[in-house]
XYZ file of C-alpha atoms in Angstrom:
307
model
C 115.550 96.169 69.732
C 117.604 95.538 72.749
C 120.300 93.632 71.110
C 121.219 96.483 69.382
C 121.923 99.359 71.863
C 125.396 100.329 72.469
C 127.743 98.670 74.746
C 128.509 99.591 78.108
C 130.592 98.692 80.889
C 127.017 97.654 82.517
C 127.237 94.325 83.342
C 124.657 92.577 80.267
C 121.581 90.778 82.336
C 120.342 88.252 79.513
C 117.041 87.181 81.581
C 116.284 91.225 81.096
C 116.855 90.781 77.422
C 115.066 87.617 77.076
C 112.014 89.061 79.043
C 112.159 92.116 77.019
C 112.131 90.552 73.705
C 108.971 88.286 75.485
C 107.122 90.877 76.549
C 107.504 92.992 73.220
C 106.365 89.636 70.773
C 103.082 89.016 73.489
C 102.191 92.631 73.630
C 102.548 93.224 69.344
C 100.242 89.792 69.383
C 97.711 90.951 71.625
C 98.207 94.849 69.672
C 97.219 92.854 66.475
C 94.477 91.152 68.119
C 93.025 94.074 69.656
C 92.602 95.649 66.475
C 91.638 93.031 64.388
C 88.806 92.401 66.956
C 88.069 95.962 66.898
C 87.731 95.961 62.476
C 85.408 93.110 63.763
C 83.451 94.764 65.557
C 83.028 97.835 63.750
C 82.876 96.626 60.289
C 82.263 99.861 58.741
C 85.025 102.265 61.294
C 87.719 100.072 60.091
C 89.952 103.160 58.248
C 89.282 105.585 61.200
C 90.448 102.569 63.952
C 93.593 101.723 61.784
C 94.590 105.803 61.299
C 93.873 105.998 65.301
C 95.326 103.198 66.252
C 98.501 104.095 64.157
C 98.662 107.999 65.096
C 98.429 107.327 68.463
C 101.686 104.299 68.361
C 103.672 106.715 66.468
C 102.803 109.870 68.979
C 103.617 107.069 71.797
C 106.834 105.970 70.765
C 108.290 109.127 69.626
C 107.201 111.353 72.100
C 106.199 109.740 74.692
C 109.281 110.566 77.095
C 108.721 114.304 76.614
C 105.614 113.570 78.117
C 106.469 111.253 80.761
C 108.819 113.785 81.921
C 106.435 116.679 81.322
C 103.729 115.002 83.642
C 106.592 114.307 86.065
C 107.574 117.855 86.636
C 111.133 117.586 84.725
C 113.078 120.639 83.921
C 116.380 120.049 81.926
C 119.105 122.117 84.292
C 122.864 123.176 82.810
C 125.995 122.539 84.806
C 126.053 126.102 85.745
C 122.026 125.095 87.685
C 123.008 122.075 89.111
C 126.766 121.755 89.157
C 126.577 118.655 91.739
C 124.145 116.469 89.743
C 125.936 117.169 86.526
C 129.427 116.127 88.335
C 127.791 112.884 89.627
C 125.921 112.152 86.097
C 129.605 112.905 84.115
C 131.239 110.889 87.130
C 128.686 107.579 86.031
C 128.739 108.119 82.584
C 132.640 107.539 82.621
C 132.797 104.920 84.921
C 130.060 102.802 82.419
C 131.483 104.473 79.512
C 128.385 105.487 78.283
C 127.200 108.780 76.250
C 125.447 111.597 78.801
C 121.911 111.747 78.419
C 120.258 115.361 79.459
C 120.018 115.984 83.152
C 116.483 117.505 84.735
C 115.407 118.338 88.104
C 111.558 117.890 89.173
C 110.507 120.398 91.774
C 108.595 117.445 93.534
C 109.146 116.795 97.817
C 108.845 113.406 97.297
C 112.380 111.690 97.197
C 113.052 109.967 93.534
C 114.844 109.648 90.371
C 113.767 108.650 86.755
C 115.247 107.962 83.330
C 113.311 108.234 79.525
C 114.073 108.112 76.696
C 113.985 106.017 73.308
C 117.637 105.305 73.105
C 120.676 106.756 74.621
C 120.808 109.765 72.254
C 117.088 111.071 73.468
C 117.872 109.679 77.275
C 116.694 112.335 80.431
C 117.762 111.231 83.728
C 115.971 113.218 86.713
C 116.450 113.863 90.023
C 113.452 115.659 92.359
C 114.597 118.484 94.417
C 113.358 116.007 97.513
C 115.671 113.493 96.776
C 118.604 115.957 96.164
C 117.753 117.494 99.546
C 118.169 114.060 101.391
C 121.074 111.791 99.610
C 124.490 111.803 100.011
C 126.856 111.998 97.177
C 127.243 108.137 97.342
C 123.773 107.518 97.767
C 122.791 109.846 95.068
C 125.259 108.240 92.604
C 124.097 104.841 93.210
C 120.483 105.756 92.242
C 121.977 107.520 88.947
C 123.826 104.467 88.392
C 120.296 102.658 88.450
C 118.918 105.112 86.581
C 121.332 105.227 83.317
C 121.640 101.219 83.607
C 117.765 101.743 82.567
C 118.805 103.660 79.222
C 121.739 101.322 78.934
C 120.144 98.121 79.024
C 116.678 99.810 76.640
C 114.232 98.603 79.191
C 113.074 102.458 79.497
C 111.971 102.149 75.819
C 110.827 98.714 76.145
C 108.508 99.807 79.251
C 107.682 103.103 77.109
C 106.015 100.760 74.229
C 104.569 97.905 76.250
C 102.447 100.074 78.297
C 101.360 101.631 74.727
C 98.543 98.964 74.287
C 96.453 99.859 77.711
C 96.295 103.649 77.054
C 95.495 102.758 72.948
C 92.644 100.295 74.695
C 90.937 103.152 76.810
C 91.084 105.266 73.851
C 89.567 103.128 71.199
C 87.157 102.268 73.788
C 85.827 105.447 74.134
C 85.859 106.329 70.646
C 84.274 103.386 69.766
C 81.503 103.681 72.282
C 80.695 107.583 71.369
C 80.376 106.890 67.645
C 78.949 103.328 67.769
C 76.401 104.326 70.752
C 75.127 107.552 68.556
C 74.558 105.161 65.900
C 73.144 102.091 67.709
C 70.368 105.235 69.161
C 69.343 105.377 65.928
C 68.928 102.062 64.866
C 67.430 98.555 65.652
C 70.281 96.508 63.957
C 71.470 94.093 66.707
C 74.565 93.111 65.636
C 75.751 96.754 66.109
C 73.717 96.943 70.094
C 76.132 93.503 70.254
C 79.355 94.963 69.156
C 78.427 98.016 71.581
C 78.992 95.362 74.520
C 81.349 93.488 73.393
C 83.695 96.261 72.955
C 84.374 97.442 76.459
C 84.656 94.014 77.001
C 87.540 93.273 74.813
C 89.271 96.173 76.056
C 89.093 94.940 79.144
C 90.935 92.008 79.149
C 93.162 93.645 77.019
C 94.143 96.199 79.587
C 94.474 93.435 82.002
C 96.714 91.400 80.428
C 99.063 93.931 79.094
C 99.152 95.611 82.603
C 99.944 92.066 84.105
C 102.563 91.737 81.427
C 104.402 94.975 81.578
C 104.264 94.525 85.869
C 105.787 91.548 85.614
C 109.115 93.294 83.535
C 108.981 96.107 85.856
C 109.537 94.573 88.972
C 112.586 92.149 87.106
C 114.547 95.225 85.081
C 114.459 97.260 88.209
C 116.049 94.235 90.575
C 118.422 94.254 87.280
C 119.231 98.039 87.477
C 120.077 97.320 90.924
C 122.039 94.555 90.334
C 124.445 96.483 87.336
C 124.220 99.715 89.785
C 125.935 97.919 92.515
C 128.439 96.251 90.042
C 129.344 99.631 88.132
C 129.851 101.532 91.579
C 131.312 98.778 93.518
C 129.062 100.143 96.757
C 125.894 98.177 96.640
C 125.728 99.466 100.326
C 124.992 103.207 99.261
C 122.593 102.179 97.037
C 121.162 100.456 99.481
C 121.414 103.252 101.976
C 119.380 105.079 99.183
C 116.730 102.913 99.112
C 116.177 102.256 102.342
C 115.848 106.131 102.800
C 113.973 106.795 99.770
C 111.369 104.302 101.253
C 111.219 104.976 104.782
C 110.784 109.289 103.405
C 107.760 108.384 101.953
C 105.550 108.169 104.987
C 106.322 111.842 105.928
C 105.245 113.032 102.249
C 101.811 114.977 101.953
C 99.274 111.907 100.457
C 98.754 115.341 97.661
C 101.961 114.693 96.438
C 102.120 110.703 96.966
C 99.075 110.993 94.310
C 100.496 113.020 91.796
C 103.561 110.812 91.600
C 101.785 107.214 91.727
C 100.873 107.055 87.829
C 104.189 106.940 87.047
C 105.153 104.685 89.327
C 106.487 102.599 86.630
C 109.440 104.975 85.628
C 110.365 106.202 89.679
C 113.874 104.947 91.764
C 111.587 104.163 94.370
C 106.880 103.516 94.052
C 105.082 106.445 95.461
C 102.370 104.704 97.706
C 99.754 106.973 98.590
C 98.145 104.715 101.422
C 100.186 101.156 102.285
C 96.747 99.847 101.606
C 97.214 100.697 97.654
C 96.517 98.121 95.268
C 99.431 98.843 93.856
C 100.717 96.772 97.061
C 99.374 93.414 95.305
C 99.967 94.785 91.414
C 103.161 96.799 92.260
C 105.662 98.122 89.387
C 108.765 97.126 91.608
C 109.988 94.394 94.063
C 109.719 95.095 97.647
C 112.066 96.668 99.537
C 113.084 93.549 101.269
C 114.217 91.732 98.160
C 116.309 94.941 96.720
C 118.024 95.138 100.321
C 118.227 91.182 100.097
C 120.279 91.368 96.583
C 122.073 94.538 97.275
C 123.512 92.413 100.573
C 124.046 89.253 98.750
C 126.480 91.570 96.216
C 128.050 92.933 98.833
C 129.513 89.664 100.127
C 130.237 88.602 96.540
C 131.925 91.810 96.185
C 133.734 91.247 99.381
C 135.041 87.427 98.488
C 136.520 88.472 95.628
C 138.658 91.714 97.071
């Protein structure tokens, strides 16, 4: 749980831990619900939905950021690779007092960072070749240092889990549908030609609300990993340098690339839009641009009264 993980010198951001904890009772109430409906449903697939449903949480939660950074293009690097991200990863680490988490480069043109991980001792924090290319030391610390406050503060896992319950939806769905559909072929029994179309139904709204639910703690943790970014470093203005060239790169990038990236909008620095007329517009994983400039500026005069 998130009271648990180990202290840093990241400033603690309670309304993140409250919204966590939130998110994580709402999500495990509508997991139970799901199922339960499911065992419903399918009176007689009970076993097989409870072994699925299980296999696939434990494969999620375990392994899931081995494949979040596999899908992302990650490749863990050495000091001797990548000598500069290393020093700016060891240069963060000590400044939050925190342990190092593994360090991966993406061969990706399109300007971000990301951190996974379950806890601090299976933490990645990545870097694409893009963004590498475009940052300044400053700027490229400052999106570390809102990249480790991620593993710090446990939203990564947090995130990791909540978005568990849409995939496990689609999933059941499907196997629901190919086994009940084979079976309601060859029969007349309505309840089961019922449960067929109820089904896709329930999933439905599940997906909906636990997408709703887990957008809602994205866009918060990552005005919060802003926030303790810009208090660790002291220079909210080179993280917001960053940002505001992370952003304004993103028009240049092939729409190709833009596409590969969007899924995993989620765990990026900065969304991957491929078109500014994306849903993800009205639905989006992180605040605007506007309001992380807006924060980083109203830090910087805080900062500023008190030197």
């Amino acid at each position: 749980m998130p009271g648990n993980r180990t202290r840093s010198r990241y400033a603690p951001d309670q309304g993140l831990t409250t919204r966590m904890v939130t998110t994580m009772f709402l999500i495990g109430l509508l997991y139970v619900v799901f199922v339960g409906a499911l065992i419903a449903l399918l009176r007689g697939a009970w076993p097989i939905i409870l072994l699925v449903a299980g296999g696939l949480f434990i494969v999620q939660f375990w392994f899931s950021d081995r494949i979040a950074a596999a899908g992302m293009g990650a490749r863990e690097v050495t000091p001797e690779q990548a000598p500069e991200l290393h020093g700016a990863v060891d240069r963060i680490c000590a400044l939050a007092d925190m342990p190092k988490p593994r360090v991966a480069i993406a061969h990706s043109d399109v300007p971000n960072a990301f951190a996974t991980g379950r806890n601090e001792r299976t933490a990645l924090v990545c870097a694409t070749t893009g963004l590498l290319r475009r940052l300044e030391p400053e700027e490229l610390e400052g999106v570390l240092a809102h990249e480790l406050s991620h593993v710090a503060h446990r939203d990564v896992a947090v995130m990791t889990i909540a978005s568990f319950l849409g995939v496990l939806a689609g999933m059941l769905t499907r196997f629901a549908l190919w086994g009940g559909l084979s079976r309601a072929g060859n029969s007349r029994d309505s309840n089961t030609a019922i449960a067929m179309l109820l089904i896709p139904l329930v999933s439905a709204v599940v997906y909906v609300i636990s997408f709703l639910l887990t957008r809602l703690l994205s866009r918060y943790r990552e005005l919060s990993a802003d926030r303790a970014a810009a208090l660790l470093t002291g220079r909210p203005s080179a993280l917001a340098s960053a940002l505001t060239k992370v952003t304004g790169q993103m028009a240049r990038i092939p729409t190709q690339d833009l596409r590969k990236a969007e899924p995993f909008n989620a765990f990026w620095f900065a969304p991957a839009f491929s078109s500014k007329e994306s849903l993800s517009r009205l639905l989006s994983s992180h605040p605007t641009l506007e309001q992380r400039l807006d924060q980083l500026g109203r830090i910087s005069a805080q900062l500023g009264r008190a030197a």
